[in-house]
Coordinates of C-alpha atoms in Angstrom, one line a residue:
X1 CA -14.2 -136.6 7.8
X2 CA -14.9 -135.5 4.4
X3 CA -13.3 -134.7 2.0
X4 CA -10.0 -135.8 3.2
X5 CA -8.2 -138.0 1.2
X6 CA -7.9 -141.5 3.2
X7 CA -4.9 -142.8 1.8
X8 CA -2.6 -139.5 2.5
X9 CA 1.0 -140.3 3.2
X10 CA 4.2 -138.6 3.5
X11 CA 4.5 -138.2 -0.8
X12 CA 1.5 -135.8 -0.5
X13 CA -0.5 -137.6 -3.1
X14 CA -3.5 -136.1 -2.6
X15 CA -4.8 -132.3 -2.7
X16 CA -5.6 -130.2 -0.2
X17 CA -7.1 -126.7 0.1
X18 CA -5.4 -124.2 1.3
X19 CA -7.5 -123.1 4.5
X20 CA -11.1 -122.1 5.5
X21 CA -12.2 -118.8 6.8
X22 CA -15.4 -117.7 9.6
X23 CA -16.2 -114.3 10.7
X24 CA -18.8 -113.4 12.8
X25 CA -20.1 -109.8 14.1
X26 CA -23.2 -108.7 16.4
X27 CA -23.0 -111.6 18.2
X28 CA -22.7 -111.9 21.9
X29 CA -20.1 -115.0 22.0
X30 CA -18.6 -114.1 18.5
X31 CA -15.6 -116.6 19.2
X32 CA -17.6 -119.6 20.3
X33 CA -19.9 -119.3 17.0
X34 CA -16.5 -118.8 15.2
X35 CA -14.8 -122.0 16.8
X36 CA -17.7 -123.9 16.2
X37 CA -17.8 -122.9 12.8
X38 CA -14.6 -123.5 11.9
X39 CA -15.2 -126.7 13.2
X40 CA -18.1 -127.4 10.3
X41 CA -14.3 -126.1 7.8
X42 CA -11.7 -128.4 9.3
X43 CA -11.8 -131.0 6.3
X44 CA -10.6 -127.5 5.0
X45 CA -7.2 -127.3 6.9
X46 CA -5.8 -129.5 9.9
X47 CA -2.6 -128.1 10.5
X48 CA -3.5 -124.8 12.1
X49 CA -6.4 -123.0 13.6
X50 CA -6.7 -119.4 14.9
X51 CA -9.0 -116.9 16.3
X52 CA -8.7 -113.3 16.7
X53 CA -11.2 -111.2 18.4
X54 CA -12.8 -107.8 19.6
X55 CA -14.7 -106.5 22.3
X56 CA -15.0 -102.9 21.3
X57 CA -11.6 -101.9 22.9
X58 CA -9.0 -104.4 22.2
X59 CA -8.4 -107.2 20.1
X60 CA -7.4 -110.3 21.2
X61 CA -5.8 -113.7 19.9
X62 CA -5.2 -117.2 20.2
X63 CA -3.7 -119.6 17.3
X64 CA -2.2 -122.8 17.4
X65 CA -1.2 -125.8 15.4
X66 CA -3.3 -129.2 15.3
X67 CA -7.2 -129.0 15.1
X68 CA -9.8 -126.5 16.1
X69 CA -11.0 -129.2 19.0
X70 CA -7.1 -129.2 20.5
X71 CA -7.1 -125.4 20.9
X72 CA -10.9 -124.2 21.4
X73 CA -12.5 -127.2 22.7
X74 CA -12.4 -125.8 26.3
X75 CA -14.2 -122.3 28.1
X76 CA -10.9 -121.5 29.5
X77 CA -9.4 -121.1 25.7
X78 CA -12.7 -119.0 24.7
X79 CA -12.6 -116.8 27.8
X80 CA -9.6 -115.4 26.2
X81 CA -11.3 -114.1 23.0
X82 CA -13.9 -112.1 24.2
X83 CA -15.9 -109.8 22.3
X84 CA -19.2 -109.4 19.7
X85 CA -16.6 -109.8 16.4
X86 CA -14.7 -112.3 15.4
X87 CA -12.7 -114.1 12.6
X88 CA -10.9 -117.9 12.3
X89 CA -9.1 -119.6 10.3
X90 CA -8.0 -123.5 9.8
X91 CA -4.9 -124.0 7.1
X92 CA -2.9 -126.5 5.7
X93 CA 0.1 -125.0 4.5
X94 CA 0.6 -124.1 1.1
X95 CA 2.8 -120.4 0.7
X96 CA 4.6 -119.6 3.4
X97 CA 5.4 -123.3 4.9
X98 CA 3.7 -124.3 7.8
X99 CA 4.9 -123.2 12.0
X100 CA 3.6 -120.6 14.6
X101 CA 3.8 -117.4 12.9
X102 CA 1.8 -118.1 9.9
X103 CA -1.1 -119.2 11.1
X104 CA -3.7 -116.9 10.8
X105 CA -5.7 -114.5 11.1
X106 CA -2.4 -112.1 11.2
X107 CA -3.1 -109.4 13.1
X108 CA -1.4 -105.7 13.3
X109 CA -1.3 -102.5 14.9
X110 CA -1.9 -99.6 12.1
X111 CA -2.1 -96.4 12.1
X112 CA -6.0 -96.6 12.1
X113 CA -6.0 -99.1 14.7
X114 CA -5.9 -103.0 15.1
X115 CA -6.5 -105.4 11.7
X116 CA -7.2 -108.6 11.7
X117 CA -7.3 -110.8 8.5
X118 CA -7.9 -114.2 7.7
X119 CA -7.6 -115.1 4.2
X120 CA -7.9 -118.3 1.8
X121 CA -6.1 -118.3 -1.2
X122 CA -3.1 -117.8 -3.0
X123 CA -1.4 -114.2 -4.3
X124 CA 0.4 -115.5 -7.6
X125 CA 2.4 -112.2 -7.5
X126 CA 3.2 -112.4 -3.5
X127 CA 6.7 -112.8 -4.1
X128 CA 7.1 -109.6 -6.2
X129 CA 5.3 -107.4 -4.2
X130 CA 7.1 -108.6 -1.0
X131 CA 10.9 -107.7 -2.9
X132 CA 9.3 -104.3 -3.7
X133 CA 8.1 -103.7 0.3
X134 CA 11.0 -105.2 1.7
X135 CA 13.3 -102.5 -0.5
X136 CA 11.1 -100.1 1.1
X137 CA 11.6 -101.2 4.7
X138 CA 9.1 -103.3 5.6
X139 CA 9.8 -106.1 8.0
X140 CA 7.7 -109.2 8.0
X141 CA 6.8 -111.4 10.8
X142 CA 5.7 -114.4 8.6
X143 CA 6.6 -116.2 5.2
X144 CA 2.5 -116.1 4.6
X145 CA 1.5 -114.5 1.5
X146 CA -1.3 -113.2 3.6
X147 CA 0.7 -110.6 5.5
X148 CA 1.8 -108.8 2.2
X149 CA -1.7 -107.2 2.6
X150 CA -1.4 -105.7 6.0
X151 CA 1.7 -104.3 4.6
X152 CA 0.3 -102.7 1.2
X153 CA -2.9 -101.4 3.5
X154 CA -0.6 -99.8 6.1
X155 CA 1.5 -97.9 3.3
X156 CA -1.5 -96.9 1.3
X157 CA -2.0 -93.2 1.3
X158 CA -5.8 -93.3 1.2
X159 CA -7.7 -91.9 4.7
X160 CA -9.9 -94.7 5.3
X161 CA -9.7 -98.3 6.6
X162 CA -11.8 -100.0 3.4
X163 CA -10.4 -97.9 1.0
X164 CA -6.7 -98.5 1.7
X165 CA -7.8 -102.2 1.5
X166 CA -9.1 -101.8 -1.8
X167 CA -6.2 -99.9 -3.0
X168 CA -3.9 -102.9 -2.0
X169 CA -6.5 -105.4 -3.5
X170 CA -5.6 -103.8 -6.3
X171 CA -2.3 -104.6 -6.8
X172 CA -2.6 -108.3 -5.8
X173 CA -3.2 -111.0 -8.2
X174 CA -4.5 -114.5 -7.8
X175 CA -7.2 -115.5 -5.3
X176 CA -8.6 -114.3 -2.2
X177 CA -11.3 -114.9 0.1
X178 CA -10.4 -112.2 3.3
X179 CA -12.5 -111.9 6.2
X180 CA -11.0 -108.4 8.1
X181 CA -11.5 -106.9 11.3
X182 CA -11.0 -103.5 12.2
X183 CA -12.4 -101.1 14.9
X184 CA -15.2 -99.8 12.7
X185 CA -16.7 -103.6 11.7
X186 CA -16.1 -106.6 9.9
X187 CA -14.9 -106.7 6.2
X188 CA -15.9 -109.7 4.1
X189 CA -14.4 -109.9 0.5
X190 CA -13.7 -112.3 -2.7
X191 CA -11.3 -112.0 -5.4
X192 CA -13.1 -110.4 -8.7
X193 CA -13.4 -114.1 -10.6
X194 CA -14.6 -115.7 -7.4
X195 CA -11.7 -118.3 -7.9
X196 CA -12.6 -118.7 -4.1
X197 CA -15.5 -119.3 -2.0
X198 CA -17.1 -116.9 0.7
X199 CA -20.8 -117.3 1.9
X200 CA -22.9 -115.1 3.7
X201 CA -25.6 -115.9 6.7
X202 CA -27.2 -114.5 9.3
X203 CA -27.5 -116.1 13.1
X204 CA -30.2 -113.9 15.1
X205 CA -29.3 -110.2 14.3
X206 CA -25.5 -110.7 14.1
X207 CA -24.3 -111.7 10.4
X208 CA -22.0 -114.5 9.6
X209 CA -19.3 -115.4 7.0
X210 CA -17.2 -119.1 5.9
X211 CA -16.0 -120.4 3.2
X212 CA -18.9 -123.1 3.0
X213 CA -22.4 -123.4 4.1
X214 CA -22.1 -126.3 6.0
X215 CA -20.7 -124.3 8.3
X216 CA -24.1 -122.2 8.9
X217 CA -25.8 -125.8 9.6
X218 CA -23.9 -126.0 12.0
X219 CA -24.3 -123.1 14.1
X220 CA -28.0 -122.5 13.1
X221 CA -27.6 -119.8 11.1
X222 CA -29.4 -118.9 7.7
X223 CA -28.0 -119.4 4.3
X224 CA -28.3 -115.6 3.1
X225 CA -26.3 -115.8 0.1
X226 CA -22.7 -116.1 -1.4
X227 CA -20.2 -112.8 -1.8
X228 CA -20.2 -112.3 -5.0
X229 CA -16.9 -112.1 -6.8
X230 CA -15.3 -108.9 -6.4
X231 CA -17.6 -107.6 -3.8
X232 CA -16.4 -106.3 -0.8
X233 CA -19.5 -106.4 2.0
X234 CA -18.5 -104.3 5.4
X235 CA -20.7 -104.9 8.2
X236 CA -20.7 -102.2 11.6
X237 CA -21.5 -102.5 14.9
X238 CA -25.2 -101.8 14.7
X239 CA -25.9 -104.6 12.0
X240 CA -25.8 -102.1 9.0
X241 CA -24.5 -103.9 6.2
X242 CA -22.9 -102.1 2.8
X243 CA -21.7 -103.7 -0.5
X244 CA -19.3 -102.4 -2.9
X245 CA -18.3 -103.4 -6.1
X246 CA -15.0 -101.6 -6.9
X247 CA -13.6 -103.8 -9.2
X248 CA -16.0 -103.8 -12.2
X249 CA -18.0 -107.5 -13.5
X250 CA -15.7 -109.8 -14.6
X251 CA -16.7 -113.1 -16.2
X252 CA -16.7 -115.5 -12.9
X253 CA -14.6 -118.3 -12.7
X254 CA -14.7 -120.3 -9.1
X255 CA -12.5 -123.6 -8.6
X256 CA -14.4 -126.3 -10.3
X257 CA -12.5 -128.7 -7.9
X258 CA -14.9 -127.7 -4.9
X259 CA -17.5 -129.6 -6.7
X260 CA -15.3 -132.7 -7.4
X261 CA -13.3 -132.7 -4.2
X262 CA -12.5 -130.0 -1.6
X263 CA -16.4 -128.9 -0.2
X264 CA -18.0 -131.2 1.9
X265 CA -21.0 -133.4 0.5
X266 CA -23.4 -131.1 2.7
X267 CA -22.4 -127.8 1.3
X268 CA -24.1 -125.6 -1.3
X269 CA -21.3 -124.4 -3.8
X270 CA -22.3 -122.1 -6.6
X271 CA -25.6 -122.4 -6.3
X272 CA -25.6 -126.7 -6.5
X273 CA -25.5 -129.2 -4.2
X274 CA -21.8 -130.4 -4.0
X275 CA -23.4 -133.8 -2.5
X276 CA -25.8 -133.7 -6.4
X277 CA -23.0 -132.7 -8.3
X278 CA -20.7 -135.5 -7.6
X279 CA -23.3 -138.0 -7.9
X280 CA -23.8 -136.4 -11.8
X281 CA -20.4 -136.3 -12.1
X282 CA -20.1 -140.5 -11.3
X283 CA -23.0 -140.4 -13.6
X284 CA -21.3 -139.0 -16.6
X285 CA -18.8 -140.7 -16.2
X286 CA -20.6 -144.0 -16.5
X287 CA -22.0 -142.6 -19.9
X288 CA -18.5 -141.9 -21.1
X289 CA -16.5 -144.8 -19.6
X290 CA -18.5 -147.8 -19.0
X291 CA -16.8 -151.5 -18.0
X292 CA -18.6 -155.0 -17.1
X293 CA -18.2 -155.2 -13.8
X294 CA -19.3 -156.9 -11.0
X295 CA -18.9 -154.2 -8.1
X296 CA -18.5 -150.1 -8.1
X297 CA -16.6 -149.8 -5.1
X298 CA -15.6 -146.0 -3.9
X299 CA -12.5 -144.7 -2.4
X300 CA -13.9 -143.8 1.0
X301 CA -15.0 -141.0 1.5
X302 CA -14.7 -138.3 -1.2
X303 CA -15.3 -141.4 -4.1
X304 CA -18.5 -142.3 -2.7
X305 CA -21.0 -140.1 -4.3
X306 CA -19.8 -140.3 -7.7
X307 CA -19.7 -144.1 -6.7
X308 CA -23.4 -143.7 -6.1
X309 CA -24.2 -142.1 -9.5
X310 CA -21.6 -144.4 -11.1
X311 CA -23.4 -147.5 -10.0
X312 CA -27.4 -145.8 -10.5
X313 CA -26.6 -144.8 -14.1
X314 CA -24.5 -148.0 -15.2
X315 CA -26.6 -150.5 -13.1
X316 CA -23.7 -152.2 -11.4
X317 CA -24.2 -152.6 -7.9
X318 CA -22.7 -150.1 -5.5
X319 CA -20.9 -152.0 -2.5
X320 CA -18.7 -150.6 0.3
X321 CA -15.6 -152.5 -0.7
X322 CA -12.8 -151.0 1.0
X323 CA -13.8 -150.3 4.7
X324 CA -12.3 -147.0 6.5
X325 CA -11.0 -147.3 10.0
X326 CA -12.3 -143.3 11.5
X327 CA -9.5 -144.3 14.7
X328 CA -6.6 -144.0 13.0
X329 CA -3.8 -140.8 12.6
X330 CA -2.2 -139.7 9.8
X331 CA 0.6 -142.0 8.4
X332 CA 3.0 -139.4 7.6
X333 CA 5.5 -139.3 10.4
X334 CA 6.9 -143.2 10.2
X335 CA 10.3 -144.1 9.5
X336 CA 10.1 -146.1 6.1
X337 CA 8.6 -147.0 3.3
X338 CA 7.0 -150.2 4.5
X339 CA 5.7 -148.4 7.9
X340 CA 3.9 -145.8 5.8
X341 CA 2.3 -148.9 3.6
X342 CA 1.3 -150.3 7.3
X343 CA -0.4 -147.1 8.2
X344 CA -2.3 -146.6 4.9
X345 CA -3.7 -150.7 5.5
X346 CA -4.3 -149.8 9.2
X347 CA -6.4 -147.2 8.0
X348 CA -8.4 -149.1 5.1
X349 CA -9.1 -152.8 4.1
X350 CA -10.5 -154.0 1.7
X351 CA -13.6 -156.1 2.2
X352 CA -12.4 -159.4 0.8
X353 CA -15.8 -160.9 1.8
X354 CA -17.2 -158.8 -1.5
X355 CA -14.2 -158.1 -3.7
X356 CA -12.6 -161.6 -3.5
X357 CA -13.4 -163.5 -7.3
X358 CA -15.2 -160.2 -8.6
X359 CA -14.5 -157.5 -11.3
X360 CA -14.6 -154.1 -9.9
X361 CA -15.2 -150.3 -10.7
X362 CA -13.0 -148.0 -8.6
X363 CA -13.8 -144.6 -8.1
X364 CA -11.6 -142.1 -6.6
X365 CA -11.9 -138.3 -7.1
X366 CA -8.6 -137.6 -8.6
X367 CA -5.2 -139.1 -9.2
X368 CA -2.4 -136.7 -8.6
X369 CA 1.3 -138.5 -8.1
X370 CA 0.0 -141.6 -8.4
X371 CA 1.3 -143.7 -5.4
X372 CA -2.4 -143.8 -3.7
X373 CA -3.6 -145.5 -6.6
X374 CA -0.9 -148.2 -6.5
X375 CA -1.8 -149.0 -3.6
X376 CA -5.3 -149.2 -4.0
X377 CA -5.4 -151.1 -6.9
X378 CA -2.8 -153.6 -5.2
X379 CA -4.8 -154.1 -2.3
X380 CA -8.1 -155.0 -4.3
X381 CA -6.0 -157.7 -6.1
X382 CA -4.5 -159.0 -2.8
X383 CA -7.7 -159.6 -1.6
X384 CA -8.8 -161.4 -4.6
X385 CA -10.2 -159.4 -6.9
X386 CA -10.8 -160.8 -10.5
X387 CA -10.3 -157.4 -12.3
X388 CA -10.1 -153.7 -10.9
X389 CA -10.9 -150.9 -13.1
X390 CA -10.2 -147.3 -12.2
X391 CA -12.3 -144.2 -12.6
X392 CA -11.8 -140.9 -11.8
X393 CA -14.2 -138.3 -11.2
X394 CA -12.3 -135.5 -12.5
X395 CA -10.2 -135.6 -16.0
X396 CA -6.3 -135.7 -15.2
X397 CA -4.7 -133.1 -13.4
X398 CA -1.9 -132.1 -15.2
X399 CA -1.1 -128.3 -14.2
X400 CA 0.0 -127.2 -10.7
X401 CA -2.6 -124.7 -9.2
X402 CA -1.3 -121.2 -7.9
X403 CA -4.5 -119.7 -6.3
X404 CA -4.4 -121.6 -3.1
X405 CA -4.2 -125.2 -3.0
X406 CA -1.3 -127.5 -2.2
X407 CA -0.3 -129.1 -5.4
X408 CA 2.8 -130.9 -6.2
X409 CA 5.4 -129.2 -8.9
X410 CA 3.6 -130.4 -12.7
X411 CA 6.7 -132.7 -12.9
X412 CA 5.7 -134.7 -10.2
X413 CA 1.7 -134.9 -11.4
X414 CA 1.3 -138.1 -13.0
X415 CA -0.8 -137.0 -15.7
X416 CA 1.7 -134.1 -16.6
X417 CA 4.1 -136.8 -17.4
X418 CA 2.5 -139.8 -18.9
X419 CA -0.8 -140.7 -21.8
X420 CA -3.5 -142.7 -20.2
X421 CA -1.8 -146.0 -20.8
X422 CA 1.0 -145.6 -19.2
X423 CA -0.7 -144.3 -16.5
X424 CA -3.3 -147.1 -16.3
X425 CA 0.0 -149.5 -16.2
X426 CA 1.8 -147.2 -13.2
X427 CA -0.7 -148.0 -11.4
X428 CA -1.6 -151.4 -12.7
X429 CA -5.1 -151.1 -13.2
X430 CA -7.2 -153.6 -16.0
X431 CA -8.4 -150.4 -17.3
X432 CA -8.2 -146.5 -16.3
X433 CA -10.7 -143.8 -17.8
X434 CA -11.2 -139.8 -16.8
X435 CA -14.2 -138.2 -16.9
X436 CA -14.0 -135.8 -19.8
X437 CA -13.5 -131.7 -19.3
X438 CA -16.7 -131.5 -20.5
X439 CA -18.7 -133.9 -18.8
X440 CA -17.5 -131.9 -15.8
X441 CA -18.6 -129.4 -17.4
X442 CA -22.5 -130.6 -17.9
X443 CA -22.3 -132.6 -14.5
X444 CA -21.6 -129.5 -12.5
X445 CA -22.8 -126.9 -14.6
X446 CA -25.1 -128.0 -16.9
X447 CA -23.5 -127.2 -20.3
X448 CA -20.0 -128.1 -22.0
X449 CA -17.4 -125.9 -21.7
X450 CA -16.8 -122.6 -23.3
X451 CA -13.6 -122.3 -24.7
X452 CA -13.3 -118.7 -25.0
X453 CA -14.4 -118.0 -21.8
X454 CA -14.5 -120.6 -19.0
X455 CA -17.4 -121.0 -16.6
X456 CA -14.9 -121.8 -14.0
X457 CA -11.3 -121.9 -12.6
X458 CA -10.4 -125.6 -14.3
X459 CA -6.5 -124.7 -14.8
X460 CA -5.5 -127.9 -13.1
X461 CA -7.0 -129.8 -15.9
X462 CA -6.4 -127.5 -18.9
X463 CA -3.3 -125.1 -18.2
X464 CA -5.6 -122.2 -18.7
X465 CA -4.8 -119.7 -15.8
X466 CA -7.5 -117.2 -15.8
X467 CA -4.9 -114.5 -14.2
X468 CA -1.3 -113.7 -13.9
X469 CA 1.5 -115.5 -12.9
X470 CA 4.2 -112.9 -12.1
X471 CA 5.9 -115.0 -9.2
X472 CA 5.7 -118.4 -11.9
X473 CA 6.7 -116.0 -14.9
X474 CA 9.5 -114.3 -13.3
X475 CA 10.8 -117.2 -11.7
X476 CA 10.6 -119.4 -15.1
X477 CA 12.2 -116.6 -16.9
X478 CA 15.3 -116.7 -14.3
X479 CA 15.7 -120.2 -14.7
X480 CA 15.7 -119.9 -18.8
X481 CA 18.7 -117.4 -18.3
X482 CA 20.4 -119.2 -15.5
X483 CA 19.9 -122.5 -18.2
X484 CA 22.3 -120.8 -21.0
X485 CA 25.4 -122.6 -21.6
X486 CA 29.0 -121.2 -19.8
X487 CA 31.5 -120.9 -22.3
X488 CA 35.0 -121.0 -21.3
X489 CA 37.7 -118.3 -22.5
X490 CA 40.6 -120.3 -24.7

C-alpha cells in the first residue's frame, strides 16, 4: 500500500502524515461513500479511523483504532451512522499521542447545536492557546490539538456557526485542513498557505471533500477542484454551495513532501500528477548525481517511480531487486533488536538472482534516522552485490516539521547531525547523493526555487518555517533559562 514506508520498525525511521480527512453531504448513504473513501486515504493514517454522522436530527458516531476495513467493513457498523452528511478521518498519531479519545472527528454539543470536526494538520501554537483556555475553565476530553478548536468556537462571541469558526481560525497558527459538520451543512476549509491538502468533488448532486483525489476514483465521483488556501467553502442541505475568503491572498506554500512521499502515485496534488512528478524527480536526480551502474533498483514502493525516471534518464536498467512480501504486519511490536531485523527481512528480500555480482543504484524517497538505510544497503551486499549506491529522491531532511507530520526531534535526523560523508559511511553505502533543493524544485514545479518567497512548505529541507512557532519558541526559550548555571552561596 503506497506510500508506506516498507522497512518501518520500532525507531520510526520513516515519515508519516499526520491523517486524512472525507466529508460528504447530499448523499443518501453519506457514511458508506465516507468509509469507502477513507479507504482510498489509509496509506494516510493506520492507527485510527472514525466517522461521525447526521441524519437531520442527531448526530451519530463511531471511531476506533486499527484500519478503516476493521471498523466499517461490515452493514452492521454503517447502520449506526445514518444520515445524508458525513465526515471521517484516518490518523497516525502525531500531537496528542495516540488511544481512544483522540481519534477523530471530535464531536461536541454547543450552544448552536452538534459539531463535528475532522482535521489534518498541526497547530504550532496548540499548546499556548490550550494554557490560556484551560485558565479560563475549559476542560478537555483529549490531548489532540484538534479539540482546541471546538473550544475557541464555543467561547467565541460571534452569533453564527461559520463565523465563530473563523474567529477561532484566527487565532490558530500552523496547518489545517478541517472538514466540519454542523446542523446547517458541511464546512470544508484549508489553512491560508495551503501547507495542507483539501480537494473538492462532486458524486451525483451531493458534493464531496478528502485530502487526495484518489479518493474520488474511488467512489466515482468527479474531480471538481482543490480548496484553495484560505478558503472556507460551506455546503447546505439543498446542494447550495458558498465560498469565503476571510483571510486575504497569501503567497501559497503546500508541503512539497506530498509530491516526493506522502500522496499516493494516483493522486493529483497541486495541479501535477504525484505519479509524473516523482518520475521527474528520479530524473533530476540522474542529471545531478549519476554512477556506473549495473541495476537501479527501488525501495518498494514509494522509490519506484523515481526509480523509473532514474533508470529512463541515466539508461541503466530498472530491475525489481528487492521483492516486497504484501502478507506481512508491521514489525514494531517484537521483543529485540534481532526480532525487529527478522521482521524487516520477512517483509523484503532482496532478489539475489539480479543483484548478486552487480553494481547497483538505490533509490529510496528519503532518509530520516538512518537505520532503514543500514539495513538496506546490508542486505544488497549480503546477497552479493558488487557495489550499492544510494540515491534519494528528496535533499536531506534536516529540520523537524510542526504542521502535521510525525517527525523525529532534529537531533535524531541523520542529516541534522552529519555532512554527506559521514552519512554515506553510517549507512555504508559506495556512494550517497541527494537530489538538490532545487532540482525539486524544477521536478515538481517547474522552476528553481525562490529564495524570498518559496513556492512551497520545504522547511524539512531548509529550516525555513513559513509561520510561527509559538509552542517551539516558547518551549526553546524555557529551556535557554532553565540551561543557566546554579551558583552556590559561599
Amino acid at each position: 500500500m503506497m506510500p508506506i514506508h516498507p522497512f518501518e520498525d520500532s525507531n520510526g525511521d520513516t515519515l508519516h502524515e499526520e491523517c486524512g480527512v472525507f466529508g460528504a453531504i447530499g448523499a443518501p448513504d453519506a457514511s458508506t461513500v465516507t468509509a469507502l473513501g477513507l479507504h482510498a486515504l489509509q496509506h494516510r493514517g493506520q492507527e485510527a479511523a472514525g466517522i461521525c454522522s447526521f441524519d437531520g436530527a442527531e448526530f451519530y458516531s463511531r471511531r476506533g483504532l486499527g484500519h478503516v476495513a476493521e471498523n466499517f467493513s461490515t452493514q452492521e457498523a454503517l447502520a449506526e451512522l445514518p444520515g445524508t452528511m458525513a465526515a471521517g478521518h484516518v490518523r497516525y498519531s502525531t500531537t496528542g499521542g495516540s488511544g481512544l479519545r483522540n481519534v477523530q472527528p471530535l464531536y461536541a454539543e454547543l450552544a448552536a447545536g452538534g459539531f463535528a470536526v475532522a482535521h489534518n494538520g498541526n497547530f504550532s501554537n496548540a499548546q499556548t492557546l490550550r494554557d490560556e483556555l484551560v485558565a479560563k475553565g475549559a476542560i478537555f476530553h483529549s490531548t489532540s490539538d484538534t479539540e482546541v478548536i471546538i473550544h475557541l468556537v464555543a467561547t467565541s462571541r460571534y452569533p453564527t456557526t461559520i463565523d465563530r469558526l473563523i474567529d477561532a481560525l484566527r487565532l490558530v497558527e500552523g496547518a489545517y485542513a478541517l472538514i466540519v459538520l454542523t446542523p446547517e451543512g458541511l464546512i470544508a476549509c484549508r489553512d491560508p498557505l495551503g501547507i495542507r491538502p483539501l480537494q473538492m468533488g462532486k458524486l451525483g448532486d451531493s458534493t464531496v471533500f478528502a485530502s487526495e483525489t484518489v479518493a474520488f476514483d474511488v467512489i466515482g465521483a468527479e474531480f471538481v477542484r482543490q480548496v484553495q488556501p484560505g478558503e472556507i467553502v460551506r455546503v447546505d442541505f439543498d446542494g447550495n454551495i458558498d465560498s469565503l475568503h476571510p483571510f486575504g491572498n497569501r503567497k501559497a506554500r503546500p508541503c512539497i513532501f506530498e509530491h516526493v512521499y506522502f500522496s499516493r502515485p494516483d493522486s493529483i496534488f497541486d495541479g501535477r500528477s504525484v505519479y509524473a512528478a516523482r518520475k521527474a524527480i528520479g530524473e533530476q536526480l540522474a542529471i545531478e548525481s549519476p554512477v556506473d551502474a549495473d541495476l537501479v533498483v527501488p525501495v518498494p514502493d514509494s522509490g519506484v517511480p523515481a526509480a523509473i525516471g532514474y533508470a529512463q534518464q541515466s539508461g541503466v536498467p530498472f530491475e525489481l531487486g528487492i521483492i516486497r512480501s504484501h502478507y506481512v504486519g508491521r514489525t514494531f511490536i517484537q521483543p529485540s533488536d534481532s526480532a525487529r531485523h527478522s521482521g524487516v527481512k520477512r517483509k523484503h528480500n532482496a532478489n539475489r538472482h539480479l543483484v548478486e555480482g552487480k553494481r547497483i543504484v538505490l533509490i529510496d524517497d528519503s532518509i530520516v534516522r538512518g537505520t532503514t538505510s543500514l539495513k538496506i544497503v546490508e542486505m544488497m551486499r549480503e546477497a552479493g552485490a558488487k557495489e550499492v549506491h544510494f540515491r534519494v529522491a528528496s535533499p536531506p531532511t534536516a529540520h523537524s516539521c510542526f504542521y502535521g507530520v510525525d517527525t523525529p526531534e532534529r537531533s535524531k535526523l541523520l542529516a541534522a547531525r552529519m555532512e554527506i560523508e559521514p552519512m554515506r559511511e553510517f549507512i555504508k553505502a559506495d556512494s550517497l547523493a541527494f537530489v538538490s533543493i532545487d532540482g525539486l524544485y524544477r521536478a515538481v514545479g517547474g522552476t528553481t526555487r525562490d529564495g524570498k518567497c518559496p513556492q512551497f512548505c520545504d522547511a524539512c529541507f531548509t529550516g525555513d518555517y513559513p509561520t510561527s512557532l509559538t509552542d517551539l519558541d516558547k518551549r526553546t526559550s524555557q529551556e535557554a533559562q532553565l540551561s543557566f548555571p546554579v551558583h552556590k552561596v559561599a
